[in-house]
Amino acid sequence: MQTIHYPIKGRKIREVITQRTLDMLIAQWENWQQGPGVIGRLHLHSCWGTASVLDRGYQGETVTIHALQMRVVRRLYEQTRNPKWKVMLDSMASHLLYLQDKSGGFIHATAEFEPTFDTRGCPIHFFHPIIALCEYYMWEYADENIKALIPGAVDRQWEWSLTHSWKVGNGFKRPLPFPGWCGVTNQDFVAVGAIVMTMKAFGDLDPKYAQRYEEYGKPTLDYYLSPAYYHEAIGLFERGDGKNFAERTVYYTHILEMLMLIGEAMGDDRLIEVYDNVIDHIFDAVFVHTDGLTYLARGAITDPEDKTFVKGWEYNAIAFDHYVNLMKHMRIYLSRHPSEERSAILERLHDTIAAYVYEDGSIPLGMFNPNPLFSVVTNPDNGWYIEFVMDVLGDDLADPQPVEMPCIHRISGDITWKQKGALWAIEEKGERKYGGFSRFPGGVVSGTEAKPVWGSFDALENPDVIETIDVDDIAKKR
């Protein structure tokens, strides 16, 4: 039995990320596979501290994650040419079509609020699958029969979205007094990105896709880039569902992705300038904790009236597994704006990731959360993280091979995560609170006496690896 304490300082990312890392992550995908092209997970939201899905007994799919996973599978096929991955991607595209309700919206579009079998949800969740379907449609290896169904599905979703959420707003702004869907920056950027993707995919077929951009997408974009939402001096966007509430750092993952997508597709240099300015100020969120490692703050504290400076930073409840996507954009920025000082900062962020790569290849969901659950539970299916691993491997990437996964006990505070194969459990002070069999969407059970739908929790009691996460309370340290 091996005992490991984290963080392991001094490790370098290329020492930690190997082909075996990718093999283990994909093996865990397969432990969570619940159907052709369907991969489940625990939908825990580390930024907002939401874990209520456990009490609803659900560990199945949600469309936003499904859409991000499709990029990984596409890349696996393109780099390995293993037909297994093409079959899987075809299945994933087909399944997205299956998840479209007859109304035009998507079921399973609420992430941490799953399971939902109606079309409730917010723009980021029900527009991400449109981007994924368009990307599949334009893929040179796409199945022609699946492709034939996509334009109609996109049009039905569009008509549904106009009645479901155009200018509906949110609890802070309802109805929305300006162009947009929900009034939250990262979400409405994804909606505009989806419109632009339909133009790329189907623009030659019908001028209506360009008209949608002119009538809905461009006015929305223009408003969000106005001083009402975009604070150019500090490179931050107002979030929009609260007063004096800047977007949290991790949500720039979505904003930057969409700025790049829209800017490149539309040839809009203005968006590339905004993209660069946002990343320029992402570096402002960097801090060194008392553990000596470098992190990105949860979010900025701004003045209610004067948006030319940042008053301070929030440090708790960091969504750690989003870092890798932000770091990708920081690398892109530095390729255009070289800086030895900032390259060193980015290297230190890589060192922080390396310090927290667990023995099964995964990384924590969150860090410095009052609930240690978010440090011990991971989502190995995180598409951004797997893309990061693939980027590190580069040309050395090989087709993932089956591996025998160790039995893991991972401890932080009073919480212990146990996993072996498709069985998992969460214990608090030594008593099982939740457990599950990952191949079944409704396979979460509660309480010490509950049994899994398949197998026995006894299989979790002989660990190969015991991992302890030594995370200080950052609120008390700063």
CSV table of C-alpha atoms in Angstrom, one decimal:
chain,number,residue,atom,x,y,z
A,1,MET,CA,0.0,0.0,0.0
A,2,GLN,CA,1.2,3.5,-0.9
A,3,THR,CA,0.6,6.6,1.2
A,4,ILE,CA,0.9,10.0,-0.6
A,5,HIS,CA,0.4,13.6,0.7
A,6,TYR,CA,-0.6,16.4,-1.5
A,7,PRO,CA,0.5,18.9,-2.7
A,8,ILE,CA,3.7,17.4,-3.9
A,9,LYS,CA,5.8,20.4,-4.5
A,10,GLY,CA,8.8,20.4,-6.9
A,11,ARG,CA,7.2,18.2,-9.5
A,12,LYS,CA,7.1,19.3,-13.1
A,13,ILE,CA,4.2,18.8,-15.4
A,14,ARG,CA,6.1,16.8,-18.0
A,15,GLU,CA,7.3,14.4,-15.2
A,16,VAL,CA,3.7,13.9,-14.0
A,17,ILE,CA,1.7,13.8,-17.2
A,18,THR,CA,2.6,10.7,-19.2
A,19,GLN,CA,0.9,8.3,-21.5
A,20,ARG,CA,-0.2,6.3,-18.5
A,21,THR,CA,-2.0,9.5,-17.2
A,22,LEU,CA,-4.1,9.5,-20.4
A,23,ASP,CA,-4.6,5.7,-20.2
A,24,MET,CA,-6.0,6.0,-16.6
A,25,LEU,CA,-8.3,9.0,-17.5
A,26,ILE,CA,-9.8,7.1,-20.4
A,27,ALA,CA,-10.1,4.0,-18.3
A,28,GLN,CA,-12.2,6.0,-15.9
A,29,TRP,CA,-14.3,7.3,-18.7
A,30,GLU,CA,-15.1,3.7,-19.5
A,31,ASN,CA,-15.9,3.0,-15.8
A,32,TRP,CA,-18.5,5.8,-16.1
A,33,GLN,CA,-19.8,4.9,-19.5
A,34,GLN,CA,-23.6,4.3,-19.3
A,35,GLY,CA,-24.5,3.8,-22.9
A,36,PRO,CA,-23.2,4.2,-26.5
A,37,GLY,CA,-21.5,7.6,-26.3
A,38,VAL,CA,-22.9,8.4,-22.9
A,39,ILE,CA,-20.6,9.1,-20.0
A,40,GLY,CA,-21.9,9.9,-16.5
A,41,ARG,CA,-20.2,11.8,-13.6
A,42,LEU,CA,-20.9,13.4,-10.3
A,43,HIS,CA,-22.2,16.9,-11.0
A,44,LEU,CA,-20.5,18.8,-8.2
A,45,HIS,CA,-20.1,22.6,-8.8
A,46,SER,CA,-17.0,23.6,-6.9
A,47,CYS,CA,-17.2,27.3,-7.6
A,48,TRP,CA,-20.7,27.6,-6.0
A,49,GLY,CA,-20.2,24.7,-3.6
A,50,THR,CA,-23.3,22.8,-5.0
A,51,ALA,CA,-23.5,19.1,-4.2
A,52,SER,CA,-27.2,18.6,-4.0
A,53,VAL,CA,-27.2,16.2,-7.0
A,54,LEU,CA,-26.0,13.5,-4.5
A,55,ASP,CA,-29.3,13.7,-2.6
A,56,ARG,CA,-31.2,13.4,-5.9
A,57,GLY,CA,-29.3,10.1,-6.5
A,58,TYR,CA,-28.2,11.1,-10.0
A,59,GLN,CA,-24.8,10.5,-11.7
A,60,GLY,CA,-25.7,10.5,-15.4
A,61,GLU,CA,-25.2,12.8,-18.4
A,62,THR,CA,-25.6,16.5,-18.9
A,63,VAL,CA,-25.4,18.1,-22.4
A,64,THR,CA,-22.8,20.7,-21.8
A,65,ILE,CA,-20.2,18.2,-20.5
A,66,HIS,CA,-21.3,15.8,-23.3
A,67,ALA,CA,-20.5,18.5,-25.9
A,68,LEU,CA,-17.1,19.2,-24.4
A,69,GLN,CA,-16.3,15.5,-24.3
A,70,MET,CA,-16.9,15.2,-28.1
A,71,ARG,CA,-13.9,17.4,-28.8
A,72,VAL,CA,-11.7,14.9,-26.9
A,73,VAL,CA,-13.1,11.9,-28.8
A,74,ARG,CA,-12.7,13.7,-32.2
A,75,ARG,CA,-9.1,14.4,-31.4
A,76,LEU,CA,-8.4,10.8,-30.2
A,77,TYR,CA,-9.6,9.5,-33.5
A,78,GLU,CA,-7.6,12.1,-35.5
A,79,GLN,CA,-4.4,11.3,-33.6
A,80,THR,CA,-4.8,7.5,-33.4
A,81,ARG,CA,-7.1,6.5,-36.2
A,82,ASN,CA,-8.6,3.8,-34.0
A,83,PRO,CA,-12.1,3.3,-35.4
A,84,LYS,CA,-13.4,2.9,-31.8
A,85,TRP,CA,-13.2,6.6,-31.4
A,86,LYS,CA,-15.1,7.4,-34.6
A,87,VAL,CA,-17.9,5.0,-33.6
A,88,MET,CA,-18.0,6.7,-30.2
A,89,LEU,CA,-18.1,10.2,-31.6
A,90,ASP,CA,-20.9,9.2,-34.1
A,91,SER,CA,-22.7,7.8,-31.1
A,92,MET,CA,-22.3,11.0,-29.1
A,93,ALA,CA,-23.6,13.1,-31.9
A,94,SER,CA,-26.5,10.8,-32.4
A,95,HIS,CA,-27.2,10.9,-28.7
A,96,LEU,CA,-27.3,14.7,-28.6
A,97,LEU,CA,-30.0,14.5,-31.3
A,98,TYR,CA,-31.9,12.0,-29.1
A,99,LEU,CA,-31.7,14.4,-26.2
A,100,GLN,CA,-33.6,17.1,-28.1
A,101,ASP,CA,-37.2,17.4,-26.9
A,102,LYS,CA,-40.0,17.6,-29.5
A,103,SER,CA,-40.3,21.3,-28.5
A,104,GLY,CA,-36.7,21.9,-29.8
A,105,GLY,CA,-35.0,22.3,-26.5
A,106,PHE,CA,-32.8,19.7,-24.8
A,107,ILE,CA,-33.4,17.6,-21.8
A,108,HIS,CA,-30.6,17.0,-19.3
A,109,ALA,CA,-29.4,20.6,-19.7
A,110,THR,CA,-29.0,21.7,-16.1
A,111,ALA,CA,-25.6,20.4,-15.0
A,112,GLU,CA,-25.5,20.5,-11.2
A,113,PHE,CA,-29.3,20.5,-11.0
A,114,GLU,CA,-29.8,17.2,-12.9
A,115,PRO,CA,-31.7,15.1,-13.5
A,116,THR,CA,-34.1,17.1,-15.7
A,117,PHE,CA,-36.3,15.5,-18.3
A,118,ASP,CA,-37.9,18.7,-19.5
A,119,THR,CA,-36.3,21.6,-21.3
A,120,ARG,CA,-35.5,23.9,-18.3
A,121,GLY,CA,-32.0,25.2,-18.2
A,122,CYS,CA,-29.9,28.2,-19.1
A,123,PRO,CA,-28.2,29.4,-22.3
A,124,ILE,CA,-24.8,28.0,-21.7
A,125,HIS,CA,-26.3,24.5,-21.3
A,126,PHE,CA,-28.7,24.4,-24.2
A,127,PHE,CA,-26.4,26.3,-26.7
A,128,HIS,CA,-23.3,24.2,-26.1
A,129,PRO,CA,-24.8,21.2,-27.8
A,130,ILE,CA,-25.6,23.4,-30.9
A,131,ILE,CA,-21.9,24.2,-31.1
A,132,ALA,CA,-21.0,20.5,-30.7
A,133,LEU,CA,-23.5,19.5,-33.4
A,134,CYS,CA,-22.1,22.1,-35.8
A,135,GLU,CA,-18.5,21.0,-35.1
A,136,TYR,CA,-19.5,17.5,-35.9
A,137,TYR,CA,-21.4,18.5,-39.0
A,138,MET,CA,-18.2,20.2,-40.4
A,139,TRP,CA,-16.0,17.2,-39.4
A,140,GLU,CA,-14.6,15.5,-42.5
A,141,TYR,CA,-15.3,12.0,-41.1
A,142,ALA,CA,-18.9,12.7,-39.9
A,143,ASP,CA,-21.5,10.1,-40.7
A,144,GLU,CA,-23.7,11.4,-43.5
A,145,ASN,CA,-26.9,10.1,-42.0
A,146,ILE,CA,-26.3,11.9,-38.8
A,147,LYS,CA,-25.3,15.0,-40.6
A,148,ALA,CA,-28.6,15.1,-42.5
A,149,LEU,CA,-30.5,15.4,-39.2
A,150,ILE,CA,-28.4,18.3,-37.8
A,151,PRO,CA,-29.7,21.4,-39.7
A,152,GLY,CA,-33.3,20.6,-38.8
A,153,ALA,CA,-32.4,20.0,-35.1
A,154,VAL,CA,-30.5,23.3,-35.0
A,155,ASP,CA,-33.5,25.2,-36.5
A,156,ARG,CA,-35.9,23.7,-34.0
A,157,GLN,CA,-33.7,24.6,-31.1
A,158,TRP,CA,-33.4,28.2,-32.4
A,159,GLU,CA,-37.2,28.7,-32.7
A,160,TRP,CA,-37.6,27.2,-29.2
A,161,SER,CA,-34.9,29.4,-27.7
A,162,LEU,CA,-36.6,32.6,-28.9
A,163,THR,CA,-39.8,31.8,-26.9
A,164,HIS,CA,-38.0,30.1,-24.0
A,165,SER,CA,-35.3,32.6,-23.1
A,166,TRP,CA,-34.7,35.5,-25.5
A,167,LYS,CA,-34.7,38.6,-23.3
A,168,VAL,CA,-36.1,36.6,-20.3
A,169,GLY,CA,-33.1,37.6,-18.1
A,170,ASN,CA,-32.5,36.3,-14.6
A,171,GLY,CA,-33.6,37.0,-11.1
A,172,PHE,CA,-31.6,40.2,-11.0
A,173,LYS,CA,-32.8,41.5,-14.4
A,174,ARG,CA,-36.1,40.1,-15.6
A,175,PRO,CA,-37.2,40.8,-18.3
A,176,LEU,CA,-33.9,41.8,-19.9
A,177,PRO,CA,-33.9,45.4,-21.0
A,178,PHE,CA,-31.3,44.9,-23.7
A,179,PRO,CA,-30.4,42.3,-26.4
A,180,GLY,CA,-29.6,38.9,-24.8
A,181,TRP,CA,-31.0,35.8,-23.3
A,182,CYS,CA,-30.3,35.6,-19.6
A,183,GLY,CA,-28.1,38.7,-19.0
A,184,VAL,CA,-25.1,36.7,-17.7
A,185,THR,CA,-22.0,37.4,-19.7
A,186,ASN,CA,-20.5,33.9,-20.1
A,187,GLN,CA,-23.9,32.4,-20.9
A,188,ASP,CA,-24.9,34.9,-23.6
A,189,PHE,CA,-21.4,34.7,-25.2
A,190,VAL,CA,-22.0,31.0,-25.7
A,191,ALA,CA,-25.4,31.8,-27.3
A,192,VAL,CA,-23.7,34.2,-29.7
A,193,GLY,CA,-21.0,31.6,-30.4
A,194,ALA,CA,-23.6,29.0,-31.3
A,195,ILE,CA,-25.2,31.4,-33.8
A,196,VAL,CA,-21.8,32.0,-35.4
A,197,MET,CA,-21.2,28.3,-35.6
A,198,THR,CA,-24.4,27.8,-37.4
A,199,MET,CA,-23.3,30.4,-39.9
A,200,LYS,CA,-20.0,28.5,-40.4
A,201,ALA,CA,-21.8,25.2,-40.8
A,202,PHE,CA,-24.9,26.1,-42.8
A,203,GLY,CA,-24.3,29.6,-44.1
A,204,ASP,CA,-23.9,28.5,-47.7
A,205,LEU,CA,-27.3,26.7,-47.5
A,206,ASP,CA,-29.5,29.5,-46.4
A,207,PRO,CA,-29.0,33.3,-45.6
A,208,LYS,CA,-31.2,33.0,-42.5
A,209,TYR,CA,-28.2,32.0,-40.4
A,210,ALA,CA,-26.5,35.2,-41.2
A,211,GLN,CA,-29.7,37.1,-40.5
A,212,ARG,CA,-29.9,35.5,-37.1
A,213,TYR,CA,-26.5,36.9,-36.3
A,214,GLU,CA,-27.4,40.4,-37.5
A,215,GLU,CA,-30.7,40.5,-35.7
A,216,TYR,CA,-29.8,38.7,-32.4
A,217,GLY,CA,-26.1,37.8,-32.2
A,218,LYS,CA,-24.4,41.1,-33.1
A,219,PRO,CA,-26.7,43.4,-31.0
A,220,THR,CA,-26.1,41.1,-28.0
A,221,LEU,CA,-22.3,41.1,-28.6
A,222,ASP,CA,-22.2,44.8,-29.0
A,223,TYR,CA,-24.0,45.4,-25.7
A,224,TYR,CA,-21.8,43.1,-23.8
A,225,LEU,CA,-18.7,44.8,-25.2
A,226,SER,CA,-20.1,48.2,-24.2
A,227,PRO,CA,-19.1,49.9,-20.9
A,228,ALA,CA,-22.3,48.5,-19.4
A,229,TYR,CA,-20.7,45.1,-19.1
A,230,TYR,CA,-17.1,45.3,-20.3
A,231,HIS,CA,-14.7,47.1,-18.0
A,232,GLU,CA,-11.8,47.7,-20.3
A,233,ALA,CA,-9.4,49.3,-17.8
A,234,ILE,CA,-9.4,46.1,-15.6
A,235,GLY,CA,-10.1,43.5,-18.3
A,236,LEU,CA,-13.2,42.2,-16.6
A,237,PHE,CA,-16.8,41.7,-17.5
A,238,GLU,CA,-19.7,42.3,-15.2
A,239,ARG,CA,-21.4,39.0,-14.6
A,240,GLY,CA,-25.0,40.4,-14.8
A,241,ASP,CA,-26.9,38.4,-12.2
A,242,GLY,CA,-26.0,40.6,-9.2
A,243,LYS,CA,-25.1,44.1,-8.4
A,244,ASN,CA,-21.4,45.0,-8.7
A,245,PHE,CA,-20.6,41.4,-9.4
A,246,ALA,CA,-17.6,40.8,-11.8
A,247,GLU,CA,-17.4,37.4,-13.6
A,248,ARG,CA,-15.5,34.8,-11.5
A,249,THR,CA,-12.1,34.0,-12.9
A,250,VAL,CA,-13.0,30.4,-14.0
A,251,TYR,CA,-15.9,31.7,-16.1
A,252,TYR,CA,-13.4,33.3,-18.5
A,253,THR,CA,-12.8,29.8,-19.8
A,254,HIS,CA,-16.1,30.2,-21.6
A,255,ILE,CA,-15.7,33.9,-22.4
A,256,LEU,CA,-12.3,33.4,-23.9
A,257,GLU,CA,-13.4,30.3,-25.9
A,258,MET,CA,-16.2,32.3,-27.4
A,259,LEU,CA,-14.2,35.5,-28.1
A,260,MET,CA,-11.8,33.4,-30.1
A,261,LEU,CA,-14.5,31.4,-31.9
A,262,ILE,CA,-16.5,34.5,-32.8
A,263,GLY,CA,-13.5,36.7,-33.6
A,264,GLU,CA,-11.9,34.2,-35.9
A,265,ALA,CA,-15.1,33.3,-37.7
A,266,MET,CA,-16.3,36.9,-38.2
A,267,GLY,CA,-12.9,38.4,-38.8
A,268,ASP,CA,-13.6,40.8,-36.0
A,269,ASP,CA,-10.2,42.2,-34.7
A,270,ARG,CA,-12.1,44.0,-32.0
A,271,LEU,CA,-12.8,40.6,-30.3
A,272,ILE,CA,-9.1,39.6,-30.5
A,273,GLU,CA,-8.2,42.9,-28.8
A,274,VAL,CA,-10.7,42.1,-26.0
A,275,TYR,CA,-9.4,38.6,-25.8
A,276,ASP,CA,-5.9,39.8,-25.3
A,277,ASN,CA,-7.0,42.4,-22.8
A,278,VAL,CA,-8.9,39.9,-20.7
A,279,ILE,CA,-5.9,37.5,-20.5
A,280,ASP,CA,-3.6,40.4,-19.8
A,281,HIS,CA,-5.6,41.0,-16.7
A,282,ILE,CA,-6.0,37.3,-15.8
A,283,PHE,CA,-2.4,37.6,-14.7
A,284,ASP,CA,-3.7,40.1,-12.1
A,285,ALA,CA,-5.5,37.3,-10.5
A,286,VAL,CA,-2.3,35.4,-9.8
A,287,PHE,CA,-1.3,35.0,-6.1
A,288,VAL,CA,1.1,32.9,-4.1
A,289,HIS,CA,-0.4,31.1,-1.2
A,290,THR,CA,1.4,30.4,2.1
A,291,ASP,CA,2.1,26.9,0.8
A,292,GLY,CA,4.4,28.5,-1.8
A,293,LEU,CA,2.3,27.5,-4.8
A,294,THR,CA,0.8,29.8,-7.4
A,295,TYR,CA,-2.9,30.0,-7.9
A,296,LEU,CA,-5.5,32.1,-9.6
A,297,ALA,CA,-8.0,34.0,-7.3
A,298,ARG,CA,-11.6,33.1,-7.4
A,299,GLY,CA,-12.7,36.5,-8.5
A,300,ALA,CA,-12.2,40.3,-8.3
A,301,ILE,CA,-13.8,42.7,-5.8
A,302,THR,CA,-14.7,45.9,-7.7
A,303,ASP,CA,-16.0,49.3,-6.7
A,304,PRO,CA,-19.7,49.8,-7.3
A,305,GLU,CA,-19.1,53.0,-9.3
A,306,ASP,CA,-15.4,53.2,-10.4
A,307,LYS,CA,-14.4,50.2,-12.7
A,308,THR,CA,-10.9,51.5,-13.4
A,309,PHE,CA,-9.3,49.5,-10.5
A,310,VAL,CA,-9.8,46.3,-8.6
A,311,LYS,CA,-10.3,46.7,-4.8
A,312,GLY,CA,-9.3,43.2,-3.9
A,313,TRP,CA,-9.6,39.5,-4.6
A,314,GLU,CA,-11.5,36.5,-3.3
A,315,TYR,CA,-9.4,33.5,-2.7
A,316,ASN,CA,-11.8,30.8,-1.4
A,317,ALA,CA,-13.7,28.2,-3.4
A,318,ILE,CA,-11.5,28.0,-6.5
A,319,ALA,CA,-12.7,25.8,-9.3
A,320,PHE,CA,-9.3,24.2,-9.7
A,321,ASP,CA,-10.1,21.9,-12.6
A,322,HIS,CA,-10.9,25.0,-14.9
A,323,TYR,CA,-7.3,26.2,-14.5
A,324,VAL,CA,-6.0,24.1,-17.4
A,325,ASN,CA,-8.3,25.9,-19.9
A,326,LEU,CA,-7.3,29.3,-18.7
A,327,MET,CA,-3.7,28.3,-18.9
A,328,LYS,CA,-4.2,27.3,-22.6
A,329,HIS,CA,-5.4,30.8,-23.4
A,330,MET,CA,-2.5,32.3,-21.4
A,331,ARG,CA,-0.1,30.3,-23.6
A,332,ILE,CA,-1.8,31.6,-26.7
A,333,TYR,CA,-1.6,35.2,-25.4
A,334,LEU,CA,2.1,34.8,-24.6
A,335,SER,CA,2.8,33.4,-28.1
A,336,ARG,CA,1.7,36.9,-29.4
A,337,HIS,CA,3.0,39.0,-26.5
A,338,PRO,CA,6.2,37.3,-25.2
A,339,SER,CA,7.2,38.1,-21.6
A,340,GLU,CA,9.8,36.2,-19.6
A,341,GLU,CA,8.1,37.3,-16.3
A,342,ARG,CA,4.7,36.1,-17.3
A,343,SER,CA,6.0,32.9,-18.9
A,344,ALA,CA,7.6,32.2,-15.5
A,345,ILE,CA,4.2,32.8,-13.8
A,346,LEU,CA,2.5,30.4,-16.2
A,347,GLU,CA,5.3,27.8,-15.5
A,348,ARG,CA,4.5,28.2,-11.8
A,349,LEU,CA,0.8,27.5,-12.5
A,350,HIS,CA,1.9,24.4,-14.3
A,351,ASP,CA,3.9,23.4,-11.2
A,352,THR,CA,0.7,23.8,-9.1
A,353,ILE,CA,-1.2,21.5,-11.4
A,354,ALA,CA,1.7,19.0,-11.2
A,355,ALA,CA,1.6,19.2,-7.4
A,356,TYR,CA,-2.1,18.0,-7.4
A,357,VAL,CA,-2.1,15.3,-10.1
A,358,TYR,CA,-3.5,12.4,-8.2
A,359,GLU,CA,-2.3,8.8,-8.5
A,360,ASP,CA,-5.2,7.9,-10.8
A,361,GLY,CA,-4.2,10.8,-13.2
A,362,SER,CA,-7.1,13.2,-12.1
A,363,ILE,CA,-6.9,16.6,-10.5
A,364,PRO,CA,-9.2,18.1,-7.8
A,365,LEU,CA,-12.5,19.8,-8.7
A,366,GLY,CA,-11.9,22.6,-6.3
A,367,MET,CA,-9.5,24.1,-3.8
A,368,PHE,CA,-9.9,26.1,-0.6
A,369,ASN,CA,-13.6,25.3,-0.4
A,370,PRO,CA,-15.1,25.1,3.2
A,371,ASN,CA,-16.3,21.7,2.1
A,372,PRO,CA,-13.3,19.4,1.5
A,373,LEU,CA,-15.6,17.2,-0.7
A,374,PHE,CA,-14.5,19.3,-3.7
A,375,SER,CA,-10.8,18.5,-3.1
A,376,VAL,CA,-11.2,14.7,-3.0
A,377,VAL,CA,-13.8,14.1,-5.7
A,378,THR,CA,-12.6,14.4,-9.3
A,379,ASN,CA,-14.1,14.3,-12.7
A,380,PRO,CA,-11.7,12.4,-14.9
A,381,ASP,CA,-14.0,13.1,-17.9
A,382,ASN,CA,-13.2,16.8,-17.8
A,383,GLY,CA,-12.7,17.5,-21.5
A,384,TRP,CA,-10.5,20.6,-20.8
A,385,TYR,CA,-8.2,18.6,-18.6
A,386,ILE,CA,-7.9,15.7,-21.0
A,387,GLU,CA,-7.1,18.1,-23.8
A,388,PHE,CA,-4.4,19.6,-21.6
A,389,VAL,CA,-2.9,16.1,-21.0
A,390,MET,CA,-3.0,15.5,-24.8
A,391,ASP,CA,-1.3,18.9,-25.4
A,392,VAL,CA,1.5,17.9,-22.9
A,393,LEU,CA,2.0,14.5,-24.7
A,394,GLY,CA,2.0,16.2,-28.1
A,395,ASP,CA,3.3,13.9,-30.9
A,396,ASP,CA,4.1,11.2,-28.3
A,397,LEU,CA,0.4,10.6,-27.7
A,398,ALA,CA,-0.5,7.0,-28.3
A,399,ASP,CA,-3.9,5.3,-28.4
A,400,PRO,CA,-5.0,4.8,-24.8
A,401,GLN,CA,-4.6,1.2,-23.6
A,402,PRO,CA,-6.6,-0.6,-20.9
A,403,VAL,CA,-5.1,-0.3,-17.4
A,404,GLU,CA,-6.0,-1.8,-14.0
A,405,MET,CA,-7.0,1.1,-11.8
A,406,PRO,CA,-5.9,1.1,-8.1
A,407,CYS,CA,-8.3,1.2,-5.2
A,408,ILE,CA,-8.0,4.8,-4.0
A,409,HIS,CA,-8.8,6.3,-0.6
A,410,ARG,CA,-8.5,10.1,-0.8
A,411,ILE,CA,-8.8,12.1,2.4
A,412,SER,CA,-9.3,15.8,3.2
A,413,GLY,CA,-10.5,16.9,6.6
A,414,ASP,CA,-13.4,14.7,7.7
A,415,ILE,CA,-14.2,13.6,4.1
A,416,THR,CA,-12.9,10.4,2.4
A,417,TRP,CA,-13.4,9.4,-1.3
A,418,LYS,CA,-13.1,5.7,-2.1
A,419,GLN,CA,-13.1,4.3,-5.6
A,420,LYS,CA,-12.3,1.0,-7.2
A,421,GLY,CA,-13.5,0.4,-10.8
A,422,ALA,CA,-17.2,1.3,-11.1
A,423,LEU,CA,-17.7,1.5,-7.3
A,424,TRP,CA,-17.3,4.6,-5.3
A,425,ALA,CA,-18.2,6.0,-1.8
A,426,ILE,CA,-18.0,9.2,0.1
A,427,GLU,CA,-17.5,9.0,3.8
A,428,GLU,CA,-17.7,11.6,6.5
A,429,LYS,CA,-16.0,10.9,9.8
A,430,GLY,CA,-15.7,7.3,8.8
A,431,GLU,CA,-19.3,6.7,8.0
A,432,ARG,CA,-20.5,6.2,4.4
A,433,LYS,CA,-22.8,9.1,3.4
A,434,TYR,CA,-23.1,8.3,-0.3
A,435,GLY,CA,-22.0,5.5,-2.6
A,436,GLY,CA,-22.6,4.4,-6.1
A,437,PHE,CA,-22.1,2.1,-9.1
A,438,SER,CA,-20.9,4.4,-11.9
A,439,ARG,CA,-22.3,2.5,-14.8
A,440,PHE,CA,-25.9,3.3,-13.8
A,441,PRO,CA,-27.3,7.0,-14.0
A,442,GLY,CA,-29.5,6.5,-11.0
A,443,GLY,CA,-26.9,4.5,-9.1
A,444,VAL,CA,-26.3,6.8,-6.1
A,445,VAL,CA,-27.4,5.5,-2.7
A,446,SER,CA,-27.3,7.1,0.7
A,447,GLY,CA,-26.5,5.9,4.2
A,448,THR,CA,-24.3,3.4,5.9
A,449,GLU,CA,-26.6,0.4,5.3
A,450,ALA,CA,-27.4,1.1,1.6
A,451,LYS,CA,-26.1,-1.4,-1.0
A,452,PRO,CA,-25.0,-0.5,-4.5
A,453,VAL,CA,-27.1,-1.6,-7.4
A,454,TRP,CA,-24.3,-3.9,-8.4
A,455,GLY,CA,-21.3,-5.3,-6.5
A,456,SER,CA,-20.4,-4.7,-2.9
A,457,PHE,CA,-18.9,-1.7,-1.1
A,458,ASP,CA,-16.6,-4.2,0.6
A,459,ALA,CA,-14.5,-4.0,-2.6
A,460,LEU,CA,-13.5,-0.5,-1.5
A,461,GLU,CA,-12.0,-1.5,1.9
A,462,ASN,CA,-8.5,-2.6,0.7
A,463,PRO,CA,-6.8,0.5,-0.7
A,464,ASP,CA,-3.8,0.3,-2.9
A,465,VAL,CA,-3.2,4.0,-2.4
A,466,ILE,CA,-4.1,6.3,0.5
A,467,GLU,CA,-4.0,10.0,-0.5
A,468,THR,CA,-4.2,12.9,2.0
A,469,ILE,CA,-4.8,16.4,0.8
A,470,ASP,CA,-3.2,19.0,3.0
A,471,VAL,CA,-5.0,22.2,2.1
A,472,ASP,CA,-4.9,25.1,4.5
A,473,ASP,CA,-7.9,27.4,5.0
A,474,ILE,CA,-6.8,30.2,2.8
A,475,ALA,CA,-9.3,32.6,4.3
A,476,LYS,CA,-7.4,32.4,7.6
A,477,LYS,CA,-4.0,32.6,6.0
A,478,ARG,CA,-4.4,35.8,4.1
